[in-house]
PDB file of C-alpha atoms in Angstrom:
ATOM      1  CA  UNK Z  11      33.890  35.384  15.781  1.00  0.00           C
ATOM      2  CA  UNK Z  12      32.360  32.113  17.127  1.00  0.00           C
ATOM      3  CA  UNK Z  13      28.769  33.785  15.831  1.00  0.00           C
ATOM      4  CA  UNK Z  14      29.837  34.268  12.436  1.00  0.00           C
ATOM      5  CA  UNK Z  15      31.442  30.438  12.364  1.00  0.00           C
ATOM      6  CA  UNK Z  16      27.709  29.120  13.658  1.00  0.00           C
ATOM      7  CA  UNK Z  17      26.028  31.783  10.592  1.00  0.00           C
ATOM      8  CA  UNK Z  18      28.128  30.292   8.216  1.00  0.00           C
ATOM      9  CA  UNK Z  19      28.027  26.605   9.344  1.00  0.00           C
ATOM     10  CA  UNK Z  20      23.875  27.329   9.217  1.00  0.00           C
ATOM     11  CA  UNK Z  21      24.166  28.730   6.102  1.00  0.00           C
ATOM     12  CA  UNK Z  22      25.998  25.636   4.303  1.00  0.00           C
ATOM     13  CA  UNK Z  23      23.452  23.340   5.944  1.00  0.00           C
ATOM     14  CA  UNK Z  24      20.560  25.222   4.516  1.00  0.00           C
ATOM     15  CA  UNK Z  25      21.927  25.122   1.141  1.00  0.00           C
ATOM     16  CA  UNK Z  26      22.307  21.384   0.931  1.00  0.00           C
ATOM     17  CA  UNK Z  27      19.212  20.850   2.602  1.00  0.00           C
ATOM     18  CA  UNK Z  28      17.796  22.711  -0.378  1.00  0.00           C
ATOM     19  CA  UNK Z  29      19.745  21.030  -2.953  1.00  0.00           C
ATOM     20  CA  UNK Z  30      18.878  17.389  -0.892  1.00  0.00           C
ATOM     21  CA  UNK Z  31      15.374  18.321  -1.827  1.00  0.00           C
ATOM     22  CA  UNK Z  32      15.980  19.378  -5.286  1.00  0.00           C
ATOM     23  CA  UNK Z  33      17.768  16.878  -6.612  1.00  0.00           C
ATOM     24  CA  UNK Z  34      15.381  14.183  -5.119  1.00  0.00           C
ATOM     25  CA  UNK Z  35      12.198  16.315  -6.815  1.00  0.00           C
ATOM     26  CA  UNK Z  36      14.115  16.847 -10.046  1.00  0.00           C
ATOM     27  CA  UNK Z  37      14.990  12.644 -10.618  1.00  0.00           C
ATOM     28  CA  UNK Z  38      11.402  12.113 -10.142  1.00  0.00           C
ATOM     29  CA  UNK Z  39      10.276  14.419 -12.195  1.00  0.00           C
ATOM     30  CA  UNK Z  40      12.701  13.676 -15.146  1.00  0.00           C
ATOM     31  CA  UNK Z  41      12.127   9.762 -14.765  1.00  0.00           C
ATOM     32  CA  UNK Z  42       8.002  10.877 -14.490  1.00  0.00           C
ATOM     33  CA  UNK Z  43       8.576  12.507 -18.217  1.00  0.00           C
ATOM     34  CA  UNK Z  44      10.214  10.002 -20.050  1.00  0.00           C
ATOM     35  CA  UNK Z  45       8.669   7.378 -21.981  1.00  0.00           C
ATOM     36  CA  UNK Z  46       7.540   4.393 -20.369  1.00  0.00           C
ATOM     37  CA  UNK Z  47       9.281   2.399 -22.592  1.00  0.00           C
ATOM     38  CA  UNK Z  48      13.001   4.479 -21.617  1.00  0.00           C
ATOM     39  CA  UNK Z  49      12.782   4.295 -18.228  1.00  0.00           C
ATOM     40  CA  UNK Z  50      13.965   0.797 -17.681  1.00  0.00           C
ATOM     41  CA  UNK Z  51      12.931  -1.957 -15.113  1.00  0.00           C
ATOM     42  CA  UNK Z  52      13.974   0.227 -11.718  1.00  0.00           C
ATOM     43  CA  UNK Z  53      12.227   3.609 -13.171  1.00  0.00           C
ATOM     44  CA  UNK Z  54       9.420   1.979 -13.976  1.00  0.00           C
ATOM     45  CA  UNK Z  55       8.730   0.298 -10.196  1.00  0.00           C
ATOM     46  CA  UNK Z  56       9.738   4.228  -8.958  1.00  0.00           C
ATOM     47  CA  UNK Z  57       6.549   5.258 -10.577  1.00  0.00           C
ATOM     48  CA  UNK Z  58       4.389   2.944 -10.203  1.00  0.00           C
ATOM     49  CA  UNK Z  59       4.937   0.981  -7.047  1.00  0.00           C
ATOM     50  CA  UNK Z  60       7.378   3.515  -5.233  1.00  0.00           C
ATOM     51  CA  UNK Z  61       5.232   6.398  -5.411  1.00  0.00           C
ATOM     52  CA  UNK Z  62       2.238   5.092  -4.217  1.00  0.00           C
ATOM     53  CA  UNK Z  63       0.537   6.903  -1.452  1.00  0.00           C
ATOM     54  CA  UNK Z  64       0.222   3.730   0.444  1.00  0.00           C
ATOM     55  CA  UNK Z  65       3.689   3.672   1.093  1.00  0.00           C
ATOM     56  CA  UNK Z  66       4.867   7.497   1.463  1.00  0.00           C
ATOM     57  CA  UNK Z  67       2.566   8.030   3.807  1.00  0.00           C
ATOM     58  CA  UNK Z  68       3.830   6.479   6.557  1.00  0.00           C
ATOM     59  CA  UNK Z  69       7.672   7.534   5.857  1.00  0.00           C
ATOM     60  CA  UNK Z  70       5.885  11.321   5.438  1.00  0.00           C
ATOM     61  CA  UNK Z  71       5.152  10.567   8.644  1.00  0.00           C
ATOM     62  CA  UNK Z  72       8.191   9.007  10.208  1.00  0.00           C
ATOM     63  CA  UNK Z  73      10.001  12.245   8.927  1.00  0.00           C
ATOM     64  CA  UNK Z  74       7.207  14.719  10.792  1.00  0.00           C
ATOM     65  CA  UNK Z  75       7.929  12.922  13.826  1.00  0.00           C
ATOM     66  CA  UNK Z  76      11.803  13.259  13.589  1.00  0.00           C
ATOM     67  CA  UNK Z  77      11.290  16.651  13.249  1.00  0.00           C
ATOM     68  CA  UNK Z  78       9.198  16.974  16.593  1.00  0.00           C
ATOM     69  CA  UNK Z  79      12.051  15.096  19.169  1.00  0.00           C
ATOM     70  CA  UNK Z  80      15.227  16.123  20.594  1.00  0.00           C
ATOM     71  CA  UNK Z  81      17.894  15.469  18.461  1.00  0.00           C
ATOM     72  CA  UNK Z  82      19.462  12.812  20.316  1.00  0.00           C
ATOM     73  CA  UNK Z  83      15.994  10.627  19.883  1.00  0.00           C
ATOM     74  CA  UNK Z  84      16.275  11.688  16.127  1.00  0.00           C
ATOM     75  CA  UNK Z  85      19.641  10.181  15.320  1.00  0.00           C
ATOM     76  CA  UNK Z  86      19.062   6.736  17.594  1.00  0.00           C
ATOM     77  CA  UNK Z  87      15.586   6.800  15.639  1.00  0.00           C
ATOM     78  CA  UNK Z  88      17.366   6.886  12.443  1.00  0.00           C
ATOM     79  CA  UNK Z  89      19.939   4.117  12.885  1.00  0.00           C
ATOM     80  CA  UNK Z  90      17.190   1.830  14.647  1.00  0.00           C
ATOM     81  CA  UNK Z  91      15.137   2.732  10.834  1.00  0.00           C
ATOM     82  CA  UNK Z  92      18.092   1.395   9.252  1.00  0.00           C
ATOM     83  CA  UNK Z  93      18.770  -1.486  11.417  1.00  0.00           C
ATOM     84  CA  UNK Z  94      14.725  -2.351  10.609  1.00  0.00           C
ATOM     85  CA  UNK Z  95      15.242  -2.250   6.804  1.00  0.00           C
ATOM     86  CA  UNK Z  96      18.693  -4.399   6.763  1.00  0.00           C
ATOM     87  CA  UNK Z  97      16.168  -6.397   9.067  1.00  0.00           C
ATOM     88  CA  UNK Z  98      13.285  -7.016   6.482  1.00  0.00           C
ATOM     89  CA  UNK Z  99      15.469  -7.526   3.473  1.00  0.00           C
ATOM     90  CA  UNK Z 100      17.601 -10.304   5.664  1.00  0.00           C
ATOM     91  CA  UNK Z 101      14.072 -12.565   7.214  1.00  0.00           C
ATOM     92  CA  UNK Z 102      11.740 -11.214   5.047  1.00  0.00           C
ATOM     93  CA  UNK Z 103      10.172 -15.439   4.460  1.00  0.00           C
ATOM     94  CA  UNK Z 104      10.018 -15.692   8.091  1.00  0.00           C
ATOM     95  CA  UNK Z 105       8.349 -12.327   8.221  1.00  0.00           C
ATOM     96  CA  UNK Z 106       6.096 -13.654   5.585  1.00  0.00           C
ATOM     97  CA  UNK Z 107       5.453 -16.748   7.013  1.00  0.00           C
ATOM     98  CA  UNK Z 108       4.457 -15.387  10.533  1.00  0.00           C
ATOM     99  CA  UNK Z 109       2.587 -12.445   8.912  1.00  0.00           C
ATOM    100  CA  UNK Z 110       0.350 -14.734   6.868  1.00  0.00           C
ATOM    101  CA  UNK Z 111      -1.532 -16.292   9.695  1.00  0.00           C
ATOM    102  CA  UNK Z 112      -3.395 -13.095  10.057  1.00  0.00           C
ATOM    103  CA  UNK Z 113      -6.458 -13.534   7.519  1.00  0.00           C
ATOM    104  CA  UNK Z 114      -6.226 -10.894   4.429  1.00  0.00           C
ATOM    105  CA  UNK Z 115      -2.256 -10.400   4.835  1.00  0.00           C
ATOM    106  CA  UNK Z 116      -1.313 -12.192   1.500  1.00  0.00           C
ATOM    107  CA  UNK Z 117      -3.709 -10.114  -0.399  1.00  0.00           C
ATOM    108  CA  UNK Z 118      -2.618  -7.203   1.214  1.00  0.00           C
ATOM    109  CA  UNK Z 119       0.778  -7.239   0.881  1.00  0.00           C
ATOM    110  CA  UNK Z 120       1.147  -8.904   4.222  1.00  0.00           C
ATOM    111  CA  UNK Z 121      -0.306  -5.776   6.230  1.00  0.00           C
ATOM    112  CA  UNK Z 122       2.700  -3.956   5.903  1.00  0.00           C
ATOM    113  CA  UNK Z 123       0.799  -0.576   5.372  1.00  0.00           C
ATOM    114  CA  UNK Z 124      -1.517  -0.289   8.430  1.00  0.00           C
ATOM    115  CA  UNK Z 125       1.176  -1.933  10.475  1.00  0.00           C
ATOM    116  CA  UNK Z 126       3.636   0.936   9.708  1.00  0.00           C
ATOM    117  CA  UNK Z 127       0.858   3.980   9.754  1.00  0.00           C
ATOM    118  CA  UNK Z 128      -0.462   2.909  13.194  1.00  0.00           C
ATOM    119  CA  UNK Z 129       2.811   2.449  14.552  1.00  0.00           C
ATOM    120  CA  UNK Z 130       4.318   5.855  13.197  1.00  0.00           C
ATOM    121  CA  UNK Z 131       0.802   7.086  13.850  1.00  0.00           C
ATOM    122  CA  UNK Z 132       0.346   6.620  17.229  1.00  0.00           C
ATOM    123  CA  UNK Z 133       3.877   7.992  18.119  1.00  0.00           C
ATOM    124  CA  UNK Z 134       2.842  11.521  16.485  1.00  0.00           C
ATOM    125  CA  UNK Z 135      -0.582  11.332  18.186  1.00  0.00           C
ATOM    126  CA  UNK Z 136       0.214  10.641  21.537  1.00  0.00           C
ATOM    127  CA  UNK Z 137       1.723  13.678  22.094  1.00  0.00           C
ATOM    128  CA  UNK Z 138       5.096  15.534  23.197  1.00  0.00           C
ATOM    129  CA  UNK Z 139       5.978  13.527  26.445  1.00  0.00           C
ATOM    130  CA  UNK Z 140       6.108  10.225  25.372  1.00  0.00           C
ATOM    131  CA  UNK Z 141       6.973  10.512  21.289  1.00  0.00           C
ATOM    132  CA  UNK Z 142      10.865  10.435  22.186  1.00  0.00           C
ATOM    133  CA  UNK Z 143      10.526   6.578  23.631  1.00  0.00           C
ATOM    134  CA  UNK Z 144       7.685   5.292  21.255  1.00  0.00           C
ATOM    135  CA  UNK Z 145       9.835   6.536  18.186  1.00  0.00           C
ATOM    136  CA  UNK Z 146      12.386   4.106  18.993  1.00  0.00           C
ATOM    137  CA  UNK Z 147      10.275   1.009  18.317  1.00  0.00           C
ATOM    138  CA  UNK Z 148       8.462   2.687  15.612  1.00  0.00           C
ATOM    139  CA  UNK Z 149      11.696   2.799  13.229  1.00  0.00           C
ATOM    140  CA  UNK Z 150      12.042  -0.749  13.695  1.00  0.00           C
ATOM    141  CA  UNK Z 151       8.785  -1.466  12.436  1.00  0.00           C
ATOM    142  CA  UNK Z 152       8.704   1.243  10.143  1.00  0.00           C
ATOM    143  CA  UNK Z 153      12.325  -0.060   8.587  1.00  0.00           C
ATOM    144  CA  UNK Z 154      11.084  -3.910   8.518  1.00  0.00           C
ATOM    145  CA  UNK Z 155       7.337  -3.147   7.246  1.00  0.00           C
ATOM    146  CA  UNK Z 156       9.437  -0.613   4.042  1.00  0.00           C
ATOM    147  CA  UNK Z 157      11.571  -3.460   3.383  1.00  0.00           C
ATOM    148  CA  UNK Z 158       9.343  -6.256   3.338  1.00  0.00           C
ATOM    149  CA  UNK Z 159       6.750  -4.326   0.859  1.00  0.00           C
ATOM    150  CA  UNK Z 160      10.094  -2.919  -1.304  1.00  0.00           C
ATOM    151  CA  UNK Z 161      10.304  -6.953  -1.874  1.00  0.00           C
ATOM    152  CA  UNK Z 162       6.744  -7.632  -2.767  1.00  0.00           C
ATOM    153  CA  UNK Z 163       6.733  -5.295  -4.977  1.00  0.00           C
ATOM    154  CA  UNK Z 164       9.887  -5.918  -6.429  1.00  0.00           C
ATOM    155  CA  UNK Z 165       9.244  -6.591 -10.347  1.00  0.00           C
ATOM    156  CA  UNK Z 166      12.266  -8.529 -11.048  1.00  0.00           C
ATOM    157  CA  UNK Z 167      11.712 -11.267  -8.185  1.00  0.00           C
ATOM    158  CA  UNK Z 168      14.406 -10.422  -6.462  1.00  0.00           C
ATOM    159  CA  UNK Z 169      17.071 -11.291  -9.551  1.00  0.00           C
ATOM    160  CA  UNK Z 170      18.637  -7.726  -9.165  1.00  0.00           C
ATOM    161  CA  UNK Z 171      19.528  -5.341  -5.814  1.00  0.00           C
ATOM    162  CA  UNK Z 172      18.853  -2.244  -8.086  1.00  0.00           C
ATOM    163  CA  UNK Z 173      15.181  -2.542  -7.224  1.00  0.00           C
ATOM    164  CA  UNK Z 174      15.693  -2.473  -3.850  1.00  0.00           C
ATOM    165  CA  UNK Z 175      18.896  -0.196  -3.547  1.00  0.00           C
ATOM    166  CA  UNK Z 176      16.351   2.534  -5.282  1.00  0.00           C
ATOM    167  CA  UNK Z 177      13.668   1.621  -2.904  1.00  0.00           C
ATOM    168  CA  UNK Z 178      16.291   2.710   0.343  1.00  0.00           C
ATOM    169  CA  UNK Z 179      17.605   6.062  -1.480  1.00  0.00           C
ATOM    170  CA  UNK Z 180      14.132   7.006  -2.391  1.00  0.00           C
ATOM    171  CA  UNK Z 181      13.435   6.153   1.253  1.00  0.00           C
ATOM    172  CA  UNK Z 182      16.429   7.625   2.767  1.00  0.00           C
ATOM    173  CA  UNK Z 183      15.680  10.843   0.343  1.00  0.00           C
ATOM    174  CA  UNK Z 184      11.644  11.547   1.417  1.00  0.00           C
ATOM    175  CA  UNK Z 185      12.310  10.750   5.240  1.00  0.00           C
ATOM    176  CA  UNK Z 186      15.579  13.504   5.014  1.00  0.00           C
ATOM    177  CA  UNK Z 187      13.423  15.996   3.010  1.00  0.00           C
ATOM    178  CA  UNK Z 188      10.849  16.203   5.865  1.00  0.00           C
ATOM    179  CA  UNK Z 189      12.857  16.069   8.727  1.00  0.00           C
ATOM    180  CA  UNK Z 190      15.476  18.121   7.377  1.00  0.00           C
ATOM    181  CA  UNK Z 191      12.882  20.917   6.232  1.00  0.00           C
ATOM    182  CA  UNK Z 192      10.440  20.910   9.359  1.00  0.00           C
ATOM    183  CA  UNK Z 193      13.548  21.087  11.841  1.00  0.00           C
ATOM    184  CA  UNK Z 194      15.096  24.211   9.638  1.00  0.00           C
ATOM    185  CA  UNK Z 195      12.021  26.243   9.987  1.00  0.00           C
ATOM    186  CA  UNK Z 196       9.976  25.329  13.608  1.00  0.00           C
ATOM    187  CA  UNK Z 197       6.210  26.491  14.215  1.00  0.00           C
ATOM    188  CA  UNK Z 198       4.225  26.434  17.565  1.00  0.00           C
ATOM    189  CA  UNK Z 199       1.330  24.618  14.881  1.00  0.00           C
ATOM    190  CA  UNK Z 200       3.761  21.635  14.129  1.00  0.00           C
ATOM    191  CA  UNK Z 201       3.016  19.960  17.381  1.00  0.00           C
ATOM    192  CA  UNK Z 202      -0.701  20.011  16.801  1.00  0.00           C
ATOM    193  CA  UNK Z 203      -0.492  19.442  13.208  1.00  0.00           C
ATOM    194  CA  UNK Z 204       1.630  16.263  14.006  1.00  0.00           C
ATOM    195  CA  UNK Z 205      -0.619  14.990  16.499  1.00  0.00           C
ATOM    196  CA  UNK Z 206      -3.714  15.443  13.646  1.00  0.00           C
ATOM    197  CA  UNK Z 207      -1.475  13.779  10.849  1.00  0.00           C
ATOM    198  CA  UNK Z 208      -1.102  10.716  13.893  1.00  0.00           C
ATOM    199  CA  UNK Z 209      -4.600  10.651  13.950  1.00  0.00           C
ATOM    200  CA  UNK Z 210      -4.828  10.150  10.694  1.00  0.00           C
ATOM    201  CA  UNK Z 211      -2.128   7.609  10.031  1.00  0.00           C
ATOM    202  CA  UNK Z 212      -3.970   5.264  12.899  1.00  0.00           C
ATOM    203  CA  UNK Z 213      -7.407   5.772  11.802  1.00  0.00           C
ATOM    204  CA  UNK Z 214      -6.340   4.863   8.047  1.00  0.00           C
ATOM    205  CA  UNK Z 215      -4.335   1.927   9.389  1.00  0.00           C
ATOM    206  CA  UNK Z 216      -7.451   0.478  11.172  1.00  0.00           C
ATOM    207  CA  UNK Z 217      -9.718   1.233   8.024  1.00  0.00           C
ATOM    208  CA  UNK Z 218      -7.212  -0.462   5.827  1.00  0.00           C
ATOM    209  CA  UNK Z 219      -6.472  -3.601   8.195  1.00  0.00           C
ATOM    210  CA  UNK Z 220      -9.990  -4.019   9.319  1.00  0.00           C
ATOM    211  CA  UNK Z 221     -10.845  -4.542   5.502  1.00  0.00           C
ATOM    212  CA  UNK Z 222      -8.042  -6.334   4.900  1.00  0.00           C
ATOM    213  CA  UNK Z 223      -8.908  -8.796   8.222  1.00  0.00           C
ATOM    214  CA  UNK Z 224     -12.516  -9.498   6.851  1.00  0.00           C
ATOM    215  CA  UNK Z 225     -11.837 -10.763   3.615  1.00  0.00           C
ATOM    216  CA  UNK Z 226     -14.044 -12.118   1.942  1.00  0.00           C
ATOM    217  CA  UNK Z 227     -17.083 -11.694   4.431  1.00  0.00           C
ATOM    218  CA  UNK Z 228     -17.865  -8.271   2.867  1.00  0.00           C
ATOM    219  CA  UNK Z 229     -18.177  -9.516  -0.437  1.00  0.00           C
ATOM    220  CA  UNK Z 230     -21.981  -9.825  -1.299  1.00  0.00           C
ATOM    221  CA  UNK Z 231     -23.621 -13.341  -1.890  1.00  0.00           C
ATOM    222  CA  UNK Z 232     -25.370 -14.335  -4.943  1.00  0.00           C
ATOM    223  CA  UNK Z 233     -27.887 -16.043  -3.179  1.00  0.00           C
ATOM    224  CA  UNK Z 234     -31.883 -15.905  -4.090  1.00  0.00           C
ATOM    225  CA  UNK Z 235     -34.945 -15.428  -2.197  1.00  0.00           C
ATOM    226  CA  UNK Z 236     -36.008 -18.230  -0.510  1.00  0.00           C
ATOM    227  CA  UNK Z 237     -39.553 -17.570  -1.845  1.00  0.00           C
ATOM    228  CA  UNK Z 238     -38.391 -17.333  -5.438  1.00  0.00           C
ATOM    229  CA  UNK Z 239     -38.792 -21.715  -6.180  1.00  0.00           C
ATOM    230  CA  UNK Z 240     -42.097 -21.426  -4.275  1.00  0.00           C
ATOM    231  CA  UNK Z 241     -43.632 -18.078  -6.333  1.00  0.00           C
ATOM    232  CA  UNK Z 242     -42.197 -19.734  -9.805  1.00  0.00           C
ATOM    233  CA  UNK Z 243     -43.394 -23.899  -9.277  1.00  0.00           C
ATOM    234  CA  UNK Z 244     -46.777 -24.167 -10.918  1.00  0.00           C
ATOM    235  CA  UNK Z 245     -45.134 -21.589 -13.756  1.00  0.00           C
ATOM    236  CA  UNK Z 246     -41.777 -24.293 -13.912  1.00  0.00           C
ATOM    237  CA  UNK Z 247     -43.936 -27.355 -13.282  1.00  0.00           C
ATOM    238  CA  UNK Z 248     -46.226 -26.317 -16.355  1.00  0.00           C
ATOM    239  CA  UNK Z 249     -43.253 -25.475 -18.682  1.00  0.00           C
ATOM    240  CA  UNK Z 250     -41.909 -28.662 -18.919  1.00  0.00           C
ATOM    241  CA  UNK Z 251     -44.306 -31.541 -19.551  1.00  0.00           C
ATOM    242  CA  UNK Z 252     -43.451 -35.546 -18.673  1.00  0.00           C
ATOM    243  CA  UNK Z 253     -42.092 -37.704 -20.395  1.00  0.00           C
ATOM    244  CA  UNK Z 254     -44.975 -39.597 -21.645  1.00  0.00           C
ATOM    245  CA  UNK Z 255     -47.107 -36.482 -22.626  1.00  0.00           C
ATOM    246  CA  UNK Z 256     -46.682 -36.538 -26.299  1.00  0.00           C
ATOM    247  CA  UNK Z 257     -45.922 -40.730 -27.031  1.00  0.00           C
ATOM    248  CA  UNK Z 258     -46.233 -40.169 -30.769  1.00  0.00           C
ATOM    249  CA  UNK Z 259     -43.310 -37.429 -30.945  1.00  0.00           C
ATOM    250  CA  UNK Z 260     -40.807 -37.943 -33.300  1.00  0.00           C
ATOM    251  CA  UNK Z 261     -42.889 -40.515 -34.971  1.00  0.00           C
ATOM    252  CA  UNK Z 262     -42.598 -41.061 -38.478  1.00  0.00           C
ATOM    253  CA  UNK Z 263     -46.374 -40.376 -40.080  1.00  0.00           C
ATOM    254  CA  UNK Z 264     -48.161 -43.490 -40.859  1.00  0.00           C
ATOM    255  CA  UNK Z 265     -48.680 -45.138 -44.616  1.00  0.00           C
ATOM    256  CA  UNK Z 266     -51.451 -44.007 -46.523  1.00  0.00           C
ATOM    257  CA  UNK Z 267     -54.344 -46.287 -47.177  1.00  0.00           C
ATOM    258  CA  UNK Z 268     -54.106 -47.657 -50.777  1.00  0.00           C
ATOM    259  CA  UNK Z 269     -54.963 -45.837 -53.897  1.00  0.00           C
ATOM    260  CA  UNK Z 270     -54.303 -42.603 -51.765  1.00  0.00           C
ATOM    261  CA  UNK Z 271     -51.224 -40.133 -52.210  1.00  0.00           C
ATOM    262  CA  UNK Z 272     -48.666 -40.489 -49.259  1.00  0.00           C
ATOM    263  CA  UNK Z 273     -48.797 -37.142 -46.783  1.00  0.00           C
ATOM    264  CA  UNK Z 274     -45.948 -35.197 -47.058  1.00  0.00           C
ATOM    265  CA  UNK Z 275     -44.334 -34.579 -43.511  1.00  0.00           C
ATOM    266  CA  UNK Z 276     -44.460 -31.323 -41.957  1.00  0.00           C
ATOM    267  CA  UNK Z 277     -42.255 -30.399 -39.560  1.00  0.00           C
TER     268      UNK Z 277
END
């Protein structure tokens, strides 16, 4: 009796698991085939600014590693995420103003992407042992880091809380679809295929911050040869002549003698 109460309980949980995932699949996809002009200020920022890899990524990853600890970890994990978002939407100028000392955060949307990938990163590559601890400061980051660049990104300037109200469901949505659909079906491979996505997420986080710190010190600099004035003198000096080369120029021509017709000026 009690094994038929667990089947069934399983079963239900399956079912909206699936229907968690469709429903968040099928809004995308019908806001992704309207017109751009129908799909209003929040639809628009789904699909442009939501969507972006960028930003996915790391919550793809947050959701891998939920599925990898105990359940207990999971749910603190979870409510530390949230307690990181309501974080970033509530000091979000003092996050800004201590972020922008860093050189390359304001045109980088204050660093919030390799911030989040190496911390979510390096809690899926570190392995088994220590992944239930170093999740637990990871959601805090990760929480702050999605709220800050939900903000920045934030079309209407902060005028209406739809922008950002979408930005937590389709948050909330994408972290539950990959947790919720790794834990349901469990693989000897997800360990080492979370420790390779970890890998990743760091490695792309120190790409992407490294670029960001240099700034402008990668740019190339239009600067010419030194030998290029000393190759092209006699060539410039002989271009232009002095002043008093040609005294007569501009002159007006000068009277004709008597009797004699008047030159006509040529120019």
């Amino acid at each position: 009796m009690v094994a038929d109460r667990t089947l069934s309980f399983a079963g239900r949980i399956s079912w909206l698991r699936h229907l968690w995932v469709l429903a968040g699949l099928g809004t995308l996809i019908a806001l992704a085939l309207l017109p751009v002009a129908q799909r209003g200020e929040v639809g628009a920022w789904l699909i442009r600014d939501a969507l972006a890899v960028e930003r996915l990524f790391p919550l793809f990853g947050f959701g891998i590693a939920l599925a990898l600890v105990p359940k207990r970890s999971a749910q603190i994990a979870c409510v530390l995420w949230g307690i990181g978002l309501a974080t970033g939407f509530a000091l979000r100028i003092e996050m800004m103003a201590a972020l922008q000392q860093i050189p390359g955060a304001i045109t980088h949307h204050f660093l919030t992407m390799p911030i989040s990938a190496i911390a979510i990163g390096a809690t899926l590559a570190l392995g088994r042992t220590p992944r239930p601890v170093l999740i637990l400061p990871a959601a805090l980051i990760l929480g702050a880091m999605y709220a800050l660049a939900t903000k920045l990104s934030d079309p209407s300037y902060g005028g209406t809380p739809w922008v950002s109200l979408a930005g937590v469901a389709l948050g909330v949505w994408l972290i539950g679809a990959v947790a919720l659909s790794l834990r349901s079906w469990r693989a000897d491979w997800f360990e080492i295929a979370g420790r390779i996505i970890g890998s990743w997420l760091v490695a792309i986080g120190i790409l992407y911050g490294g670029v960001a710190l240099m700034g402008n010190k990668l740019k190339p600099k239009n600067v010419p040869p030194q030998n290029a004035a000393s190759e092209n003198a006699p060539a410039a000096q002989s271009a232009v002549p002095e002043a008093d080369a040609f005294p007569s120029f501009g002159a007006p021509p000068p009277a004709a003698p008597p009797g004699e017709k008047k030159p006509e000026f040529q120019p």
